[in-house]
Amino acid sequence: VERHWHAKVEAILVRKGRLSLELNLEEHVLAEGDIGIFNSGELHQIEGQGPDTVHDVLLFDPYILDFSYPDEWQEEKIGPFLDHRLRLAAILRPSDPGYEQVYDPLVRLLETGLDQKAGWYIQCELCLLEWFAALAEMGYLLPDREQSGAELRKVERYKTVVSYIEEHYGG
């Protein structure tokens, strides 16, 4: 998947093989069991490192997490996440603390979405909330990372150029 960005949050679970992952122009490698997460607006691309690479992708609008009732969870976790004051950790590996607590609801979410049995949509929403809660509880909901001005400018410059080309020369 070529470099791109979008308003949705994207999570990738590597089932088999390895993936090359680029996040905001930084290179990473994901192995079997690793989870890569792209927050809203982050520049990213992925590429399998062989023909046997298998991965699942979850793509969701972060506003599906939003509550209209201003409770503690909304004010301390979801609101700051939607306002980009908090972000999800970029990479989780099986050796990381709390990995199983994050992995299990993600797998249930992916399987429920693929099965699409009766009531699947609300079950997916519940699994998504459970996954988000596990990420927060395990310390993977973090203050928005402090990138250097040069790093931010490089990513923004890339996005500006690509947007201009797509707007004026896209087909």
mmCIF file of C-alpha atoms in Angstrom:
data_model
loop_
_atom_site.group_PDB
_atom_site.id
_atom_site.type_symbol
_atom_site.label_atom_id
_atom_site.label_comp_id
_atom_site.label_asym_id
_atom_site.label_seq_id
_atom_site.Cartn_x
_atom_site.Cartn_y
_atom_site.Cartn_z
ATOM 1 C CA VAL A 1 0.000 0.000 0.000
ATOM 2 C CA GLU A 2 1.567 3.270 -1.122
ATOM 3 C CA ARG A 3 2.082 6.273 1.175
ATOM 4 C CA HIS A 4 -1.181 7.838 2.177
ATOM 5 C CA TRP A 5 -3.069 9.324 5.108
ATOM 6 C CA HIS A 6 -6.703 9.608 6.103
ATOM 7 C CA ALA A 7 -8.930 10.694 8.960
ATOM 8 C CA LYS A 8 -9.606 7.106 10.010
ATOM 9 C CA VAL A 9 -7.589 5.063 12.505
ATOM 10 C CA GLU A 10 -5.984 1.953 11.026
ATOM 11 C CA ALA A 11 -4.680 -1.105 12.843
ATOM 12 C CA ILE A 12 -2.748 -3.927 11.198
ATOM 13 C CA LEU A 13 -2.291 -7.357 12.772
ATOM 14 C CA VAL A 14 0.433 -9.451 11.150
ATOM 15 C CA ARG A 15 -0.807 -13.050 11.017
ATOM 16 C CA LYS A 16 2.116 -14.521 9.069
ATOM 17 C CA GLY A 17 5.399 -13.245 7.655
ATOM 18 C CA ARG A 18 6.785 -9.736 7.939
ATOM 19 C CA LEU A 19 5.689 -6.270 6.846
ATOM 20 C CA SER A 20 7.748 -3.200 6.126
ATOM 21 C CA LEU A 21 5.905 -0.298 7.663
ATOM 22 C CA GLU A 22 6.605 3.377 7.208
ATOM 23 C CA LEU A 23 5.035 5.786 9.667
ATOM 24 C CA ASN A 24 5.555 9.521 9.178
ATOM 25 C CA LEU A 25 8.573 8.709 6.987
ATOM 26 C CA GLU A 26 10.179 6.430 9.647
ATOM 27 C CA GLU A 27 10.826 2.778 8.732
ATOM 28 C CA HIS A 28 9.765 -0.162 10.926
ATOM 29 C CA VAL A 29 9.422 -3.915 10.457
ATOM 30 C CA LEU A 30 6.468 -5.853 11.837
ATOM 31 C CA ALA A 31 6.685 -9.592 12.422
ATOM 32 C CA GLU A 32 4.058 -12.234 13.100
ATOM 33 C CA GLY A 33 1.816 -11.170 15.982
ATOM 34 C CA ASP A 34 2.852 -7.515 15.845
ATOM 35 C CA ILE A 35 0.187 -4.828 15.741
ATOM 36 C CA GLY A 36 0.782 -1.571 13.886
ATOM 37 C CA ILE A 37 -1.512 1.381 14.540
ATOM 38 C CA PHE A 38 -1.840 4.514 12.423
ATOM 39 C CA ASN A 39 -3.617 7.378 14.138
ATOM 40 C CA SER A 40 -5.840 9.770 12.237
ATOM 41 C CA GLY A 41 -3.850 11.890 9.810
ATOM 42 C CA GLU A 42 -0.585 9.951 10.069
ATOM 43 C CA LEU A 43 1.344 9.386 6.858
ATOM 44 C CA HIS A 44 1.925 5.661 6.348
ATOM 45 C CA GLN A 45 2.576 2.818 3.956
ATOM 46 C CA ILE A 46 3.010 -0.941 4.243
ATOM 47 C CA GLU A 47 4.617 -3.607 2.102
ATOM 48 C CA GLY A 48 4.827 -7.351 2.603
ATOM 49 C CA GLN A 49 8.323 -8.783 2.837
ATOM 50 C CA GLY A 50 7.464 -11.898 0.875
ATOM 51 C CA PRO A 51 4.642 -13.644 -0.926
ATOM 52 C CA ASP A 52 3.477 -15.489 2.193
ATOM 53 C CA THR A 53 2.758 -12.381 4.277
ATOM 54 C CA VAL A 54 -0.770 -12.344 5.722
ATOM 55 C CA HIS A 55 -2.262 -9.481 7.721
ATOM 56 C CA ASP A 56 -5.652 -8.220 8.856
ATOM 57 C CA VAL A 57 -6.593 -4.553 8.719
ATOM 58 C CA LEU A 58 -9.069 -2.675 10.883
ATOM 59 C CA LEU A 59 -10.076 0.763 9.615
ATOM 60 C CA PHE A 60 -12.495 2.900 11.609
ATOM 61 C CA ASP A 61 -13.646 6.453 12.057
ATOM 62 C CA PRO A 62 -12.431 7.472 15.534
ATOM 63 C CA TYR A 63 -15.706 9.328 16.165
ATOM 64 C CA ILE A 64 -17.454 5.970 16.526
ATOM 65 C CA LEU A 65 -15.918 6.007 20.037
ATOM 66 C CA ASP A 66 -17.523 9.343 20.904
ATOM 67 C CA PHE A 67 -20.120 9.485 23.670
ATOM 68 C CA SER A 68 -22.697 12.260 23.740
ATOM 69 C CA TYR A 69 -22.822 12.001 27.529
ATOM 70 C CA PRO A 70 -19.842 13.862 29.096
ATOM 71 C CA ASP A 71 -18.692 11.200 31.555
ATOM 72 C CA GLU A 72 -15.195 10.687 32.956
ATOM 73 C CA TRP A 73 -14.176 8.305 30.143
ATOM 74 C CA GLN A 74 -15.277 10.797 27.485
ATOM 75 C CA GLU A 75 -13.498 13.718 29.137
ATOM 76 C CA GLU A 76 -10.233 11.951 30.060
ATOM 77 C CA LYS A 77 -9.704 9.497 27.199
ATOM 78 C CA ILE A 78 -11.974 9.766 24.174
ATOM 79 C CA GLY A 79 -12.213 13.576 23.926
ATOM 80 C CA PRO A 80 -8.429 14.085 24.106
ATOM 81 C CA PHE A 81 -7.945 11.239 21.590
ATOM 82 C CA LEU A 82 -10.375 12.848 19.136
ATOM 83 C CA ASP A 83 -8.706 16.254 19.675
ATOM 84 C CA HIS A 84 -5.277 14.710 18.914
ATOM 85 C CA ARG A 85 -3.968 15.387 22.418
ATOM 86 C CA LEU A 86 -3.705 11.623 22.948
ATOM 87 C CA ARG A 87 -2.689 9.005 20.396
ATOM 88 C CA LEU A 88 -2.474 5.237 20.248
ATOM 89 C CA ALA A 89 0.973 3.653 20.405
ATOM 90 C CA ALA A 90 2.337 2.902 16.923
ATOM 91 C CA ILE A 91 3.608 -0.660 17.412
ATOM 92 C CA LEU A 92 2.742 -3.406 19.876
ATOM 93 C CA ARG A 93 4.688 -6.650 19.973
ATOM 94 C CA PRO A 94 3.820 -9.949 21.697
ATOM 95 C CA SER A 95 6.637 -9.310 24.206
ATOM 96 C CA ASP A 96 5.140 -5.964 25.306
ATOM 97 C CA PRO A 97 3.386 -5.752 28.701
ATOM 98 C CA GLY A 98 -0.373 -6.148 28.430
ATOM 99 C CA TYR A 99 -0.184 -7.392 24.844
ATOM 100 C CA GLU A 100 -2.710 -10.221 25.403
ATOM 101 C CA GLN A 101 -5.255 -7.802 26.903
ATOM 102 C CA VAL A 102 -4.993 -5.709 23.712
ATOM 103 C CA TYR A 103 -4.658 -8.599 21.249
ATOM 104 C CA ASP A 104 -7.747 -10.573 22.352
ATOM 105 C CA PRO A 105 -10.398 -7.856 21.796
ATOM 106 C CA LEU A 106 -8.744 -6.876 18.499
ATOM 107 C CA VAL A 107 -8.985 -10.443 17.201
ATOM 108 C CA ARG A 108 -12.627 -10.701 18.342
ATOM 109 C CA LEU A 109 -13.344 -7.409 16.588
ATOM 110 C CA LEU A 110 -11.727 -8.562 13.338
ATOM 111 C CA GLU A 111 -13.489 -11.941 13.417
ATOM 112 C CA THR A 112 -16.882 -10.385 14.226
ATOM 113 C CA GLY A 113 -16.520 -7.929 11.363
ATOM 114 C CA LEU A 114 -15.605 -10.687 8.933
ATOM 115 C CA ASP A 115 -18.393 -13.064 10.034
ATOM 116 C CA GLN A 116 -21.144 -10.417 9.934
ATOM 117 C CA LYS A 117 -23.626 -12.619 11.747
ATOM 118 C CA ALA A 118 -26.830 -11.140 13.164
ATOM 119 C CA GLY A 119 -26.033 -8.180 15.427
ATOM 120 C CA TRP A 120 -22.447 -8.001 14.138
ATOM 121 C CA TYR A 121 -22.285 -4.197 13.906
ATOM 122 C CA ILE A 122 -23.128 -3.495 17.554
ATOM 123 C CA GLN A 123 -20.840 -6.362 18.577
ATOM 124 C CA CYS A 124 -18.036 -4.698 16.590
ATOM 125 C CA GLU A 125 -18.699 -1.401 18.364
ATOM 126 C CA LEU A 126 -18.528 -3.136 21.739
ATOM 127 C CA CYS A 127 -15.293 -4.930 20.792
ATOM 128 C CA LEU A 128 -13.841 -1.638 19.551
ATOM 129 C CA LEU A 129 -14.625 0.047 22.869
ATOM 130 C CA GLU A 130 -13.138 -2.937 24.719
ATOM 131 C CA TRP A 131 -9.996 -2.754 22.554
ATOM 132 C CA PHE A 132 -9.660 1.007 23.110
ATOM 133 C CA ALA A 133 -10.155 0.533 26.861
ATOM 134 C CA ALA A 134 -7.484 -2.186 26.934
ATOM 135 C CA LEU A 135 -5.062 0.071 25.054
ATOM 136 C CA ALA A 136 -5.716 2.847 27.594
ATOM 137 C CA GLU A 137 -5.449 0.522 30.622
ATOM 138 C CA MET A 138 -2.199 -1.026 29.397
ATOM 139 C CA GLY A 139 -0.594 2.382 28.834
ATOM 140 C CA TYR A 140 -0.834 2.485 25.035
ATOM 141 C CA LEU A 141 -2.912 5.674 24.908
ATOM 142 C CA LEU A 142 -0.167 8.275 25.029
ATOM 143 C CA PRO A 143 0.236 12.039 24.965
ATOM 144 C CA ASP A 144 0.587 13.150 21.345
ATOM 145 C CA ARG A 145 4.212 12.617 20.435
ATOM 146 C CA GLU A 146 6.518 15.536 20.318
ATOM 147 C CA GLN A 147 8.044 15.516 16.855
ATOM 148 C CA SER A 148 10.748 17.986 16.055
ATOM 149 C CA GLY A 149 9.781 20.945 13.935
ATOM 150 C CA ALA A 150 11.912 19.549 11.107
ATOM 151 C CA GLU A 151 10.115 16.162 11.227
ATOM 152 C CA LEU A 152 6.699 17.800 11.230
ATOM 153 C CA ARG A 153 7.634 20.107 8.356
ATOM 154 C CA LYS A 154 8.956 17.179 6.310
ATOM 155 C CA VAL A 155 5.716 15.181 6.700
ATOM 156 C CA GLU A 156 3.507 18.241 6.107
ATOM 157 C CA ARG A 157 5.544 19.228 3.047
ATOM 158 C CA TYR A 158 5.083 15.719 1.634
ATOM 159 C CA LYS A 159 1.317 15.836 2.248
ATOM 160 C CA THR A 160 1.058 19.305 0.666
ATOM 161 C CA VAL A 161 2.908 18.227 -2.491
ATOM 162 C CA VAL A 162 0.878 15.018 -2.890
ATOM 163 C CA SER A 163 -2.399 16.866 -2.251
ATOM 164 C CA TYR A 164 -1.498 19.488 -4.850
ATOM 165 C CA ILE A 165 -0.595 16.850 -7.435
ATOM 166 C CA GLU A 166 -3.798 14.895 -6.780
ATOM 167 C CA GLU A 167 -5.930 18.035 -6.938
ATOM 168 C CA HIS A 168 -4.379 19.450 -10.105
ATOM 169 C CA TYR A 169 -3.107 16.408 -12.010
ATOM 170 C CA GLY A 170 -4.981 13.424 -10.551
ATOM 171 C CA GLY A 171 -7.051 11.212 -12.750
#
